[in-house]
C-alpha cells in the first residue's frame, strides 16, 4: 500500500502550498493529507477555510457545490457554507485554524494536531 503523509501548513496564507500538496495524485493515490493549516490574518483564513471545505465537499460528492458555481458566475451571493454540507464544513473549520503562532493556545492546538497526524499517517 502506498504511503500517505500528514501535512502541517504553518503561515498558510490563503492555502496555495497546501492546495498543491492536496491536489497531487500518483496512480490514483493522494499521498498528502492536510491535517492542519494555520493562518492568523482574517481574510486569508477565510479563503483557507473555504479551500478546505471545497476539497472535502468534492471528496464526498465528486463535484463542486452548485452554490459555489453560482457565486462565481455572479448569479448568487455567498451562502452559509455550513448549511451546504455540515460535515464538510466541520472538517474545514477543524483543518483551517485562525491562530497566532507562538501563543500558548496555538502551541497546544498545533501539538495536538501533530500527535494526531503521527498516529494516522507516515
PDB file of C-alpha atoms in Angstrom:
ATOM      1  CA  UNK A   1       0.000   0.000   0.000  1.00  0.00           C
ATOM      2  CA  UNK A   2       1.391   3.456  -0.885  1.00  0.00           C
ATOM      3  CA  UNK A   3       2.426   5.775   1.908  1.00  0.00           C
ATOM      4  CA  UNK A   4       0.287   8.698   3.000  1.00  0.00           C
ATOM      5  CA  UNK A   5       1.796  11.704   4.726  1.00  0.00           C
ATOM      6  CA  UNK A   6       0.130  14.183   7.052  1.00  0.00           C
ATOM      7  CA  UNK A   7       0.800  17.840   6.279  1.00  0.00           C
ATOM      8  CA  UNK A   8       1.080  20.699   8.787  1.00  0.00           C
ATOM      9  CA  UNK A   9       0.874  24.040   6.973  1.00  0.00           C
ATOM     10  CA  UNK A  10       2.061  26.948   9.139  1.00  0.00           C
ATOM     11  CA  UNK A  11       1.831  30.580   7.993  1.00  0.00           C
ATOM     12  CA  UNK A  12      -0.563  29.119   5.429  1.00  0.00           C
ATOM     13  CA  UNK A  13      -1.904  32.357   3.960  1.00  0.00           C
ATOM     14  CA  UNK A  14      -4.833  31.551   1.684  1.00  0.00           C
ATOM     15  CA  UNK A  15      -3.631  27.958   1.268  1.00  0.00           C
ATOM     16  CA  UNK A  16      -1.769  27.713  -2.031  1.00  0.00           C
ATOM     17  CA  UNK A  17       1.005  25.438  -0.789  1.00  0.00           C
ATOM     18  CA  UNK A  18      -1.435  23.123   0.963  1.00  0.00           C
ATOM     19  CA  UNK A  19      -3.616  23.078  -2.159  1.00  0.00           C
ATOM     20  CA  UNK A  20      -0.604  21.912  -4.156  1.00  0.00           C
ATOM     21  CA  UNK A  21       0.058  19.064  -1.741  1.00  0.00           C
ATOM     22  CA  UNK A  22      -3.613  18.103  -1.542  1.00  0.00           C
ATOM     23  CA  UNK A  23      -4.105  18.069  -5.318  1.00  0.00           C
ATOM     24  CA  UNK A  24      -1.111  15.833  -6.052  1.00  0.00           C
ATOM     25  CA  UNK A  25      -2.015  12.274  -7.055  1.00  0.00           C
ATOM     26  CA  UNK A  26       0.126   9.354  -8.133  1.00  0.00           C
ATOM     27  CA  UNK A  27      -1.503   6.323  -9.729  1.00  0.00           C
ATOM     28  CA  UNK A  28      -4.845   7.336  -8.216  1.00  0.00           C
ATOM     29  CA  UNK A  29      -3.375   7.687  -4.725  1.00  0.00           C
ATOM     30  CA  UNK A  30      -3.372  11.022  -2.868  1.00  0.00           C
ATOM     31  CA  UNK A  31      -0.201  10.771  -0.761  1.00  0.00           C
ATOM     32  CA  UNK A  32      -0.568  14.062   1.142  1.00  0.00           C
ATOM     33  CA  UNK A  33      -3.371  14.785   3.602  1.00  0.00           C
ATOM     34  CA  UNK A  34      -3.589  18.192   5.270  1.00  0.00           C
ATOM     35  CA  UNK A  35      -4.018  17.765   8.997  1.00  0.00           C
ATOM     36  CA  UNK A  36      -3.931  21.419   9.997  1.00  0.00           C
ATOM     37  CA  UNK A  37      -3.365  24.758   8.299  1.00  0.00           C
ATOM     38  CA  UNK A  38      -2.671  27.799  10.467  1.00  0.00           C
ATOM     39  CA  UNK A  39      -3.103  31.442   9.453  1.00  0.00           C
ATOM     40  CA  UNK A  40      -3.788  34.447  11.664  1.00  0.00           C
ATOM     41  CA  UNK A  41      -4.757  37.045   9.011  1.00  0.00           C
ATOM     42  CA  UNK A  42      -8.569  37.050   8.779  1.00  0.00           C
ATOM     43  CA  UNK A  43      -9.178  37.315   5.031  1.00  0.00           C
ATOM     44  CA  UNK A  44      -6.507  34.706   4.232  1.00  0.00           C
ATOM     45  CA  UNK A  45      -8.016  32.435   6.886  1.00  0.00           C
ATOM     46  CA  UNK A  46     -11.477  32.750   5.299  1.00  0.00           C
ATOM     47  CA  UNK A  47     -10.023  31.664   1.949  1.00  0.00           C
ATOM     48  CA  UNK A  48      -8.085  28.847   3.629  1.00  0.00           C
ATOM     49  CA  UNK A  49     -11.279  27.578   5.256  1.00  0.00           C
ATOM     50  CA  UNK A  50     -13.243  27.744   2.008  1.00  0.00           C
ATOM     51  CA  UNK A  51     -10.491  25.805   0.197  1.00  0.00           C
ATOM     52  CA  UNK A  52     -10.608  23.112   2.896  1.00  0.00           C
ATOM     53  CA  UNK A  53     -14.406  22.987   2.623  1.00  0.00           C
ATOM     54  CA  UNK A  54     -14.340  22.665  -1.175  1.00  0.00           C
ATOM     55  CA  UNK A  55     -11.732  19.881  -1.056  1.00  0.00           C
ATOM     56  CA  UNK A  56     -13.784  17.942   1.477  1.00  0.00           C
ATOM     57  CA  UNK A  57     -17.042  18.595  -0.411  1.00  0.00           C
ATOM     58  CA  UNK A  58     -15.503  17.309  -3.667  1.00  0.00           C
ATOM     59  CA  UNK A  59     -14.214  14.231  -1.858  1.00  0.00           C
ATOM     60  CA  UNK A  60     -17.727  13.481  -0.592  1.00  0.00           C
ATOM     61  CA  UNK A  61     -19.771  14.451  -3.669  1.00  0.00           C
ATOM     62  CA  UNK A  62     -17.295  14.249  -6.589  1.00  0.00           C
ATOM     63  CA  UNK A  63     -18.271  17.767  -7.699  1.00  0.00           C
ATOM     64  CA  UNK A  64     -18.134  21.355  -6.534  1.00  0.00           C
ATOM     65  CA  UNK A  65     -21.237  22.671  -4.760  1.00  0.00           C
ATOM     66  CA  UNK A  66     -23.790  24.322  -7.043  1.00  0.00           C
ATOM     67  CA  UNK A  67     -23.786  27.320  -4.687  1.00  0.00           C
ATOM     68  CA  UNK A  68     -20.059  27.840  -5.319  1.00  0.00           C
ATOM     69  CA  UNK A  69     -20.519  27.711  -9.091  1.00  0.00           C
ATOM     70  CA  UNK A  70     -23.417  30.194  -8.951  1.00  0.00           C
ATOM     71  CA  UNK A  71     -21.408  32.505  -6.687  1.00  0.00           C
ATOM     72  CA  UNK A  72     -18.512  32.636  -9.133  1.00  0.00           C
ATOM     73  CA  UNK A  73     -20.830  33.075 -12.105  1.00  0.00           C
ATOM     74  CA  UNK A  74     -22.284  36.142 -10.370  1.00  0.00           C
ATOM     75  CA  UNK A  75     -25.702  34.508 -10.083  1.00  0.00           C
ATOM     76  CA  UNK A  76     -25.868  34.301  -6.298  1.00  0.00           C
ATOM     77  CA  UNK A  77     -24.423  35.748  -3.123  1.00  0.00           C
ATOM     78  CA  UNK A  78     -22.130  33.761  -0.869  1.00  0.00           C
ATOM     79  CA  UNK A  79     -24.094  31.182   1.081  1.00  0.00           C
ATOM     80  CA  UNK A  80     -23.637  29.989   4.628  1.00  0.00           C
ATOM     81  CA  UNK A  81     -21.268  27.153   3.726  1.00  0.00           C
ATOM     82  CA  UNK A  82     -22.127  25.260   6.906  1.00  0.00           C
ATOM     83  CA  UNK A  83     -25.664  24.796   5.577  1.00  0.00           C
ATOM     84  CA  UNK A  84     -24.414  23.475   2.222  1.00  0.00           C
ATOM     85  CA  UNK A  85     -22.731  20.446   3.824  1.00  0.00           C
ATOM     86  CA  UNK A  86     -22.426  20.434   7.601  1.00  0.00           C
ATOM     87  CA  UNK A  87     -19.892  17.612   7.728  1.00  0.00           C
ATOM     88  CA  UNK A  88     -17.612  19.124   5.094  1.00  0.00           C
ATOM     89  CA  UNK A  89     -17.795  22.487   6.865  1.00  0.00           C
ATOM     90  CA  UNK A  90     -16.929  20.909  10.225  1.00  0.00           C
ATOM     91  CA  UNK A  91     -13.931  19.234   8.610  1.00  0.00           C
ATOM     92  CA  UNK A  92     -12.855  22.598   7.143  1.00  0.00           C
ATOM     93  CA  UNK A  93     -13.017  24.514  10.420  1.00  0.00           C
ATOM     94  CA  UNK A  94     -11.028  21.795  12.169  1.00  0.00           C
ATOM     95  CA  UNK A  95      -8.371  21.847   9.432  1.00  0.00           C
ATOM     96  CA  UNK A  96      -8.065  25.615   8.832  1.00  0.00           C
ATOM     97  CA  UNK A  97      -7.277  27.349  12.099  1.00  0.00           C
ATOM     98  CA  UNK A  98      -7.071  31.068  12.866  1.00  0.00           C
ATOM     99  CA  UNK A  99      -4.201  31.119  15.345  1.00  0.00           C
ATOM    100  CA  UNK A 100      -1.257  33.315  16.201  1.00  0.00           C
ATOM    101  CA  UNK A 101       1.769  31.070  16.276  1.00  0.00           C
ATOM    102  CA  UNK A 102       3.882  31.330  19.415  1.00  0.00           C
ATOM    103  CA  UNK A 103       0.919  31.782  21.736  1.00  0.00           C
ATOM    104  CA  UNK A 104       0.051  29.118  24.292  1.00  0.00           C
ATOM    105  CA  UNK A 105      -3.337  28.259  22.687  1.00  0.00           C
ATOM    106  CA  UNK A 106      -1.691  27.865  19.277  1.00  0.00           C
ATOM    107  CA  UNK A 107       1.085  25.658  20.667  1.00  0.00           C
ATOM    108  CA  UNK A 108      -1.462  23.277  22.188  1.00  0.00           C
ATOM    109  CA  UNK A 109      -3.625  23.094  19.051  1.00  0.00           C
ATOM    110  CA  UNK A 110      -0.656  22.529  16.722  1.00  0.00           C
ATOM    111  CA  UNK A 111       0.982  19.987  19.044  1.00  0.00           C
ATOM    112  CA  UNK A 112      -2.305  18.065  19.321  1.00  0.00           C
ATOM    113  CA  UNK A 113      -2.712  18.094  15.523  1.00  0.00           C
ATOM    114  CA  UNK A 114       0.830  16.783  15.055  1.00  0.00           C
ATOM    115  CA  UNK A 115       0.241  13.945  17.535  1.00  0.00           C
ATOM    116  CA  UNK A 116      -2.975  13.020  15.728  1.00  0.00           C
ATOM    117  CA  UNK A 117      -1.195  13.040  12.348  1.00  0.00           C
ATOM    118  CA  UNK A 118       1.677  10.914  13.668  1.00  0.00           C
ATOM    119  CA  UNK A 119      -0.799   8.231  14.714  1.00  0.00           C
ATOM    120  CA  UNK A 120      -2.690   8.282  11.420  1.00  0.00           C
ATOM    121  CA  UNK A 121      -0.020   8.811   8.734  1.00  0.00           C
ATOM    122  CA  UNK A 122       3.620   8.158   7.888  1.00  0.00           C
TER     123      UNK A 122
END
